[in-house]
PDB file of N, CA and C in Angstrom:
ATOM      1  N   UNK A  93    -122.062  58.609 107.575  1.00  0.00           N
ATOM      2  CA  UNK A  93    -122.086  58.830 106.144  1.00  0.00           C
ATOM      3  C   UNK A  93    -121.518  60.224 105.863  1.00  0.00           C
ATOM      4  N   UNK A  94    -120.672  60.473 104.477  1.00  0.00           N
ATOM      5  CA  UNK A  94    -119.966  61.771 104.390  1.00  0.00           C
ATOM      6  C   UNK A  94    -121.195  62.584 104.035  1.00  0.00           C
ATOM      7  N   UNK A  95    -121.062  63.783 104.074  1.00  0.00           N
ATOM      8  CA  UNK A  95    -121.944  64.774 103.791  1.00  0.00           C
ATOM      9  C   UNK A  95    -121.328  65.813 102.639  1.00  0.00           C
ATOM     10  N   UNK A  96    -122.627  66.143 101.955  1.00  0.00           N
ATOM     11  CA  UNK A  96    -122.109  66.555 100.460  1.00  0.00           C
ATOM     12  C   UNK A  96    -123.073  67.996 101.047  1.00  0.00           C
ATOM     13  N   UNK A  97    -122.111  69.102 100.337  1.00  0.00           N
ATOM     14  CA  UNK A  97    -122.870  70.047 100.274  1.00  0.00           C
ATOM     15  C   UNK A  97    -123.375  70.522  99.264  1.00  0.00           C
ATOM     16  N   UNK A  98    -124.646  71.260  98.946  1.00  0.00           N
ATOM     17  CA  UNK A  98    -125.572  71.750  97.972  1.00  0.00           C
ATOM     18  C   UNK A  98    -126.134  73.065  97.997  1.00  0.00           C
ATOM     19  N   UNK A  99    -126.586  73.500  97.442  1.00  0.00           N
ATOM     20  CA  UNK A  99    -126.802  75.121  97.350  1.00  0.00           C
ATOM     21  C   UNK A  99    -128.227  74.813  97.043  1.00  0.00           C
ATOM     22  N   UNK A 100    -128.999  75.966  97.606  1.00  0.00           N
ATOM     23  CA  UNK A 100    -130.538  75.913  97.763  1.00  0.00           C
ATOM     24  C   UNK A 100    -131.052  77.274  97.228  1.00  0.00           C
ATOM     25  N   UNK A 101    -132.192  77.185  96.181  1.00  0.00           N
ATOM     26  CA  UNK A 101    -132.514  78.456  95.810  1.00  0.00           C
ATOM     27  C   UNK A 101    -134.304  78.365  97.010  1.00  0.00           C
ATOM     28  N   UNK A 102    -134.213  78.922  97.575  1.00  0.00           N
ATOM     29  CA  UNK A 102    -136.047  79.423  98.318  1.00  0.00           C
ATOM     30  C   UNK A 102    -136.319  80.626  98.412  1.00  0.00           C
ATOM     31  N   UNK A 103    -137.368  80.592  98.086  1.00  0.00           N
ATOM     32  CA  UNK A 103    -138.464  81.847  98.155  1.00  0.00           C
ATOM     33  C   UNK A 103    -138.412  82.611  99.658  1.00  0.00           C
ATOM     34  N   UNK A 104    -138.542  83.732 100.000  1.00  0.00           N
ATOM     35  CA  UNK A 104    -138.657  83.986 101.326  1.00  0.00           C
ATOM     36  C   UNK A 104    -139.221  83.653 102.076  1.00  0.00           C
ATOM     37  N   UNK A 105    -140.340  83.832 102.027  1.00  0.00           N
ATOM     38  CA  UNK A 105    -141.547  83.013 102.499  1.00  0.00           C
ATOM     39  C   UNK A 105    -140.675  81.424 103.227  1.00  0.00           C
ATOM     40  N   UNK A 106    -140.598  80.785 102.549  1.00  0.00           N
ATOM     41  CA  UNK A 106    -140.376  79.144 102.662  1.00  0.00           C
ATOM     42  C   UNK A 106    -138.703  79.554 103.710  1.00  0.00           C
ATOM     43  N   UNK A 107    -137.751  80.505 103.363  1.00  0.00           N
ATOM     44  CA  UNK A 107    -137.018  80.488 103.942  1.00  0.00           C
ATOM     45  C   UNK A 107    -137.217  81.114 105.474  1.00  0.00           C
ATOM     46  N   UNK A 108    -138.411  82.145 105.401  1.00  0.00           N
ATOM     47  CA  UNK A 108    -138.833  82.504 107.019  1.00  0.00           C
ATOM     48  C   UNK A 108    -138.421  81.441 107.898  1.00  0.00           C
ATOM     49  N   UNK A 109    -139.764  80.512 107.224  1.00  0.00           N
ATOM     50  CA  UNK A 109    -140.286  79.191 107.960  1.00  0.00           C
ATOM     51  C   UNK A 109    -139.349  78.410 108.772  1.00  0.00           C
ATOM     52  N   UNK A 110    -137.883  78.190 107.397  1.00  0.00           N
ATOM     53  CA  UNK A 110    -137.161  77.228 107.621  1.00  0.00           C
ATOM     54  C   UNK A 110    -136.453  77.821 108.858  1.00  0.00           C
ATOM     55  N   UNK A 111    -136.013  79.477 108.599  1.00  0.00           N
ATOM     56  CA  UNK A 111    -134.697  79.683 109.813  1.00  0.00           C
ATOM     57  C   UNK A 111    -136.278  79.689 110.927  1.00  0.00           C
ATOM     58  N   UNK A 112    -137.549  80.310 110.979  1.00  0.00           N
ATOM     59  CA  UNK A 112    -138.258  80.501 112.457  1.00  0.00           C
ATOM     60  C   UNK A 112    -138.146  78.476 113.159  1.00  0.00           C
ATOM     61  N   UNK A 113    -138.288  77.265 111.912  1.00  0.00           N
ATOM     62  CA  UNK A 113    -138.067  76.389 112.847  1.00  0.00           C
ATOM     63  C   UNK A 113    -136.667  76.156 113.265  1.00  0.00           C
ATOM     64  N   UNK A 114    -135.776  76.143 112.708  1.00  0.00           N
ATOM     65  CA  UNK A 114    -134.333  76.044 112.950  1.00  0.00           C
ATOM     66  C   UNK A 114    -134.198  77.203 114.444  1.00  0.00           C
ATOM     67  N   UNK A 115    -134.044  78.034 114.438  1.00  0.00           N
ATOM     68  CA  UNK A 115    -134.216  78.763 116.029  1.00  0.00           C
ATOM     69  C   UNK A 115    -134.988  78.047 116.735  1.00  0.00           C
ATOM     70  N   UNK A 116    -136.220  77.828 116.801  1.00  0.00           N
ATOM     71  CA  UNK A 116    -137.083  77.061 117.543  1.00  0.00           C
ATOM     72  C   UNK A 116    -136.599  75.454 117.816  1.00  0.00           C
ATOM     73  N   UNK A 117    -135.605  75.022 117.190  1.00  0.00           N
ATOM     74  CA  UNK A 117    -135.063  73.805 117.704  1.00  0.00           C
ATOM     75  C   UNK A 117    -133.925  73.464 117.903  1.00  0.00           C
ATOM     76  N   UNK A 118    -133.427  75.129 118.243  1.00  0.00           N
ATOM     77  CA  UNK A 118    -131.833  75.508 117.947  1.00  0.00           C
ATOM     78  C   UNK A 118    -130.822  74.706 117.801  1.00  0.00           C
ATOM     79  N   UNK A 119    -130.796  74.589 116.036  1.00  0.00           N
ATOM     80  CA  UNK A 119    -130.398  73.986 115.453  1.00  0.00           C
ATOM     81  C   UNK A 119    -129.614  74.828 114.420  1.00  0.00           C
ATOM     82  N   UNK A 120    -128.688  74.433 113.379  1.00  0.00           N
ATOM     83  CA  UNK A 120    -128.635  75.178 112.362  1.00  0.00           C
ATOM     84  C   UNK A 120    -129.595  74.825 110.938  1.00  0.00           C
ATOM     85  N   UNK A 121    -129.313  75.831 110.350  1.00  0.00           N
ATOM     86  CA  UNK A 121    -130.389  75.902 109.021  1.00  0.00           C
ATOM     87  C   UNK A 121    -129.998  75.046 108.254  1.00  0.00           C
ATOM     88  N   UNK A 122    -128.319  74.540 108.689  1.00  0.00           N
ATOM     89  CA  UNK A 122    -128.248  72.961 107.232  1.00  0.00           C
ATOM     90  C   UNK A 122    -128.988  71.684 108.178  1.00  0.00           C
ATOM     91  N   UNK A 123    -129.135  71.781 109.405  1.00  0.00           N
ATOM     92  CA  UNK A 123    -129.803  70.818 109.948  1.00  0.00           C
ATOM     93  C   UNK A 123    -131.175  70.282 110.132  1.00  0.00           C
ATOM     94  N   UNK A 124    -131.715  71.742 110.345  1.00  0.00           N
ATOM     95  CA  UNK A 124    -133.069  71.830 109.622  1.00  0.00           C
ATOM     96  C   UNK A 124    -133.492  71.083 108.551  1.00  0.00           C
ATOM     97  N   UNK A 125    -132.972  71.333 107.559  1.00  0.00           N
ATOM     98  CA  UNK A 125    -132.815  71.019 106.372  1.00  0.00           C
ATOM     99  C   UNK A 125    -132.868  69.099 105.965  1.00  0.00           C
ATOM    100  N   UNK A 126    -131.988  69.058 107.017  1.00  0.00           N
ATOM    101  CA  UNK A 126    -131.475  67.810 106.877  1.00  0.00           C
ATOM    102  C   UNK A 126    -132.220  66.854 107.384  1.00  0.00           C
ATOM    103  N   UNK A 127    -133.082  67.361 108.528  1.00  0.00           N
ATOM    104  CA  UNK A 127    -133.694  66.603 109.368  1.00  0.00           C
ATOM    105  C   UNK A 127    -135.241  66.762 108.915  1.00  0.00           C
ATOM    106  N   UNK A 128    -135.767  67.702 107.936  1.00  0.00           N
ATOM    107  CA  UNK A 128    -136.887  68.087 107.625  1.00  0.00           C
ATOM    108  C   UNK A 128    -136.959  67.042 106.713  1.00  0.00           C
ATOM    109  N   UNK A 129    -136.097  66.807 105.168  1.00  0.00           N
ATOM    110  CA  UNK A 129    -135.872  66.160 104.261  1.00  0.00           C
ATOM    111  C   UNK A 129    -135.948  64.532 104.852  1.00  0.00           C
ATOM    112  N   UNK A 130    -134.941  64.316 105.707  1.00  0.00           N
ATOM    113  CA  UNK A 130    -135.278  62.756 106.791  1.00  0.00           C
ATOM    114  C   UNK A 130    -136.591  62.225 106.911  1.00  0.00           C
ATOM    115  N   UNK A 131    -136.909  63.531 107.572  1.00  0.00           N
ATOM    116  CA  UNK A 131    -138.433  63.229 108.271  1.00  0.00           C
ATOM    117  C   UNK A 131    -139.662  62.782 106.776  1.00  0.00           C
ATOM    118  N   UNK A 132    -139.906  63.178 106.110  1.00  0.00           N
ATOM    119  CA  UNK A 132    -140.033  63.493 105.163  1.00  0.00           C
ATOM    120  C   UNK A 132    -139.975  61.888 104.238  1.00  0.00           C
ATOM    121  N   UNK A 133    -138.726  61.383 104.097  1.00  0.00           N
ATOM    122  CA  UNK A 133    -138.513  60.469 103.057  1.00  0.00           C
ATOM    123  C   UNK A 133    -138.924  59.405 104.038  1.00  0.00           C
ATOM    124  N   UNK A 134    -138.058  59.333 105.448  1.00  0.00           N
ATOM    125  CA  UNK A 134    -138.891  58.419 106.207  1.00  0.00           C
ATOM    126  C   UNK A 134    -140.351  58.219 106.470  1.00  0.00           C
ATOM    127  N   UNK A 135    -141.181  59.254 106.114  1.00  0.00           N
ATOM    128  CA  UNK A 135    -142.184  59.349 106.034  1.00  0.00           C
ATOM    129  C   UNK A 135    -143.260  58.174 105.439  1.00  0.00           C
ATOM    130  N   UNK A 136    -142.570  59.127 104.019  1.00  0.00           N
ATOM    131  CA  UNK A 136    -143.362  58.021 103.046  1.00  0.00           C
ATOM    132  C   UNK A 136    -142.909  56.875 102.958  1.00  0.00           C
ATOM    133  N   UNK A 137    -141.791  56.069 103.241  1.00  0.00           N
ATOM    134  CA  UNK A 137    -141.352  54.792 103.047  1.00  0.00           C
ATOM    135  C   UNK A 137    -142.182  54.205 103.954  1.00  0.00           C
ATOM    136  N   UNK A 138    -142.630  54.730 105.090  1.00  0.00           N
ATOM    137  CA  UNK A 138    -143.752  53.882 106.096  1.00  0.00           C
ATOM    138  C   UNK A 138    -144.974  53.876 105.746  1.00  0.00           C
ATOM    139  N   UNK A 139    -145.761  55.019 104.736  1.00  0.00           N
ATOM    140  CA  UNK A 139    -146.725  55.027 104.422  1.00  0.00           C
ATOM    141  C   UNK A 139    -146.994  54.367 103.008  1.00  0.00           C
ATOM    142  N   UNK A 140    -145.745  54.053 102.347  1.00  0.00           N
ATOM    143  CA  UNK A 140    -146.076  52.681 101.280  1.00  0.00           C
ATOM    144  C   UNK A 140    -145.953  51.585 102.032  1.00  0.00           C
ATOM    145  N   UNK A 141    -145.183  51.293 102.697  1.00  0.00           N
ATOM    146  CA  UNK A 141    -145.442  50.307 103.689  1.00  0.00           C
ATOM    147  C   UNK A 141    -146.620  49.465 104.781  1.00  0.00           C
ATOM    148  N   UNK A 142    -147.424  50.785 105.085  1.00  0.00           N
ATOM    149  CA  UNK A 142    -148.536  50.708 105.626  1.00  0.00           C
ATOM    150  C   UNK A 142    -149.450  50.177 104.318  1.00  0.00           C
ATOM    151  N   UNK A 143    -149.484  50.831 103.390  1.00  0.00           N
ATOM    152  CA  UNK A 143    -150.083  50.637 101.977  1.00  0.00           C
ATOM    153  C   UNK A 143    -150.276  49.535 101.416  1.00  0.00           C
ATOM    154  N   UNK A 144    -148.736  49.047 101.447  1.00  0.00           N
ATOM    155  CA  UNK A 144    -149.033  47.222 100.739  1.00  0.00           C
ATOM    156  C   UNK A 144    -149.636  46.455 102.108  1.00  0.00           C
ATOM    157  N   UNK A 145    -149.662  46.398 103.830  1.00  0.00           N
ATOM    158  CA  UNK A 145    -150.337  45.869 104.269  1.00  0.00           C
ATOM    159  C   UNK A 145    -151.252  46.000 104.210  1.00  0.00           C
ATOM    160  N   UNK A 146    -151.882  47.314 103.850  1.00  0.00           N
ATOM    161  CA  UNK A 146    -153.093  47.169 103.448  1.00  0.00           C
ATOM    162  C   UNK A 146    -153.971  46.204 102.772  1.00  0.00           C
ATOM    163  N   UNK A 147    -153.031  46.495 101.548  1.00  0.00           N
ATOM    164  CA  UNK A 147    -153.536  45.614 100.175  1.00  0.00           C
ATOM    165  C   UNK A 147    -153.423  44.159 100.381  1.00  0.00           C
ATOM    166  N   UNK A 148    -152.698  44.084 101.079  1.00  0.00           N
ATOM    167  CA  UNK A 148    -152.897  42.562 101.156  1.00  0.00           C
ATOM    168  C   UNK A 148    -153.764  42.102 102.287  1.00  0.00           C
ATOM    169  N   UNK A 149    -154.026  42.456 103.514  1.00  0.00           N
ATOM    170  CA  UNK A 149    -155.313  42.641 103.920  1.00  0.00           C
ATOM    171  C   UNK A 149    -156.433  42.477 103.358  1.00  0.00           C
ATOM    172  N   UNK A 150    -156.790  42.929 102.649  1.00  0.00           N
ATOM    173  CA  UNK A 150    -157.646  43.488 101.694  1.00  0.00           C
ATOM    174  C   UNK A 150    -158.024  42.041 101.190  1.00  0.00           C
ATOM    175  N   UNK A 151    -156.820  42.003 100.595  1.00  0.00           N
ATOM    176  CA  UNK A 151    -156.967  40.712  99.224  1.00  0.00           C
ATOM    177  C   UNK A 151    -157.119  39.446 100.263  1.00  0.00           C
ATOM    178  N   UNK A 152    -157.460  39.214 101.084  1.00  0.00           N
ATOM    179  CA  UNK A 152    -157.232  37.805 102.356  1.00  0.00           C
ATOM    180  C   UNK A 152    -159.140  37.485 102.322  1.00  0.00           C
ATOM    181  N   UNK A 153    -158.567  36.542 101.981  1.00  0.00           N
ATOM    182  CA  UNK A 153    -160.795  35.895 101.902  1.00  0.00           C
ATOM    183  C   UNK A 153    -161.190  35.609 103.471  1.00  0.00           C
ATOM    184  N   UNK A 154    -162.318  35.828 104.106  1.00  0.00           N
ATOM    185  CA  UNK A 154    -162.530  35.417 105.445  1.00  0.00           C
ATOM    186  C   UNK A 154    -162.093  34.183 105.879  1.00  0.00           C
ATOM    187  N   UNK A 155    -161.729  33.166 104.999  1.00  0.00           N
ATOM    188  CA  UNK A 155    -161.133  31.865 105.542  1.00  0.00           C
ATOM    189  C   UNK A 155    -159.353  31.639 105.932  1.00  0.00           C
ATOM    190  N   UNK A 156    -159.011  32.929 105.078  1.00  0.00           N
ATOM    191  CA  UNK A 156    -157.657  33.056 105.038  1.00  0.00           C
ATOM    192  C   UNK A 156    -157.298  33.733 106.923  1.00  0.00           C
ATOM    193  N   UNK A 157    -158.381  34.420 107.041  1.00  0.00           N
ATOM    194  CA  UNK A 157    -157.855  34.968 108.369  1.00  0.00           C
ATOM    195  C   UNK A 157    -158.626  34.214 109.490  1.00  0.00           C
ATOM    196  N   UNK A 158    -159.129  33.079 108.933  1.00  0.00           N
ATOM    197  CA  UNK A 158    -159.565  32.148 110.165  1.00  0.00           C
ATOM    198  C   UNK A 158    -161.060  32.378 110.631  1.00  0.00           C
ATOM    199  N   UNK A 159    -161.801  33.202 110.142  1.00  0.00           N
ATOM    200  CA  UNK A 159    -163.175  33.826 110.757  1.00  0.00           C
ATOM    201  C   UNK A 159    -164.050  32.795 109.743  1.00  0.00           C
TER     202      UNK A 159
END
């Protein structure tokens, strides 16, 4: 996929963080970035995911699951 570039305003603080993990996984800071944001969206798409099995779990009467 092409890659678009963007400009980032952060606080220092938040930018420490980002370059101390980016060294620590010597990486660069747009990768960081990139892979933090990944991690992140992939995240939650599994944890709504986990979510509706839940719910439907949930909603299953003891005869539905055979007990």
């Amino acid at each position: 996929m092409p890659m678009k570039r963007i400009n980032l305003n952060l606080d220092e603080e938040l930018l420490s963080s980002l370059d101390a993990y980016a060294k620590k996984m010597h990486i660069s800071r747009s990768a960081a970035c990139a892979f933090i944001l990944s991690t992140y969206f992939d995240g939650r798409t599994s944890m709504e995911v986990l979510s509706d099995i839940s719910r439907v779990l949930a909603s299953r009467s003891p005869s539905d699951a055979g007990v």
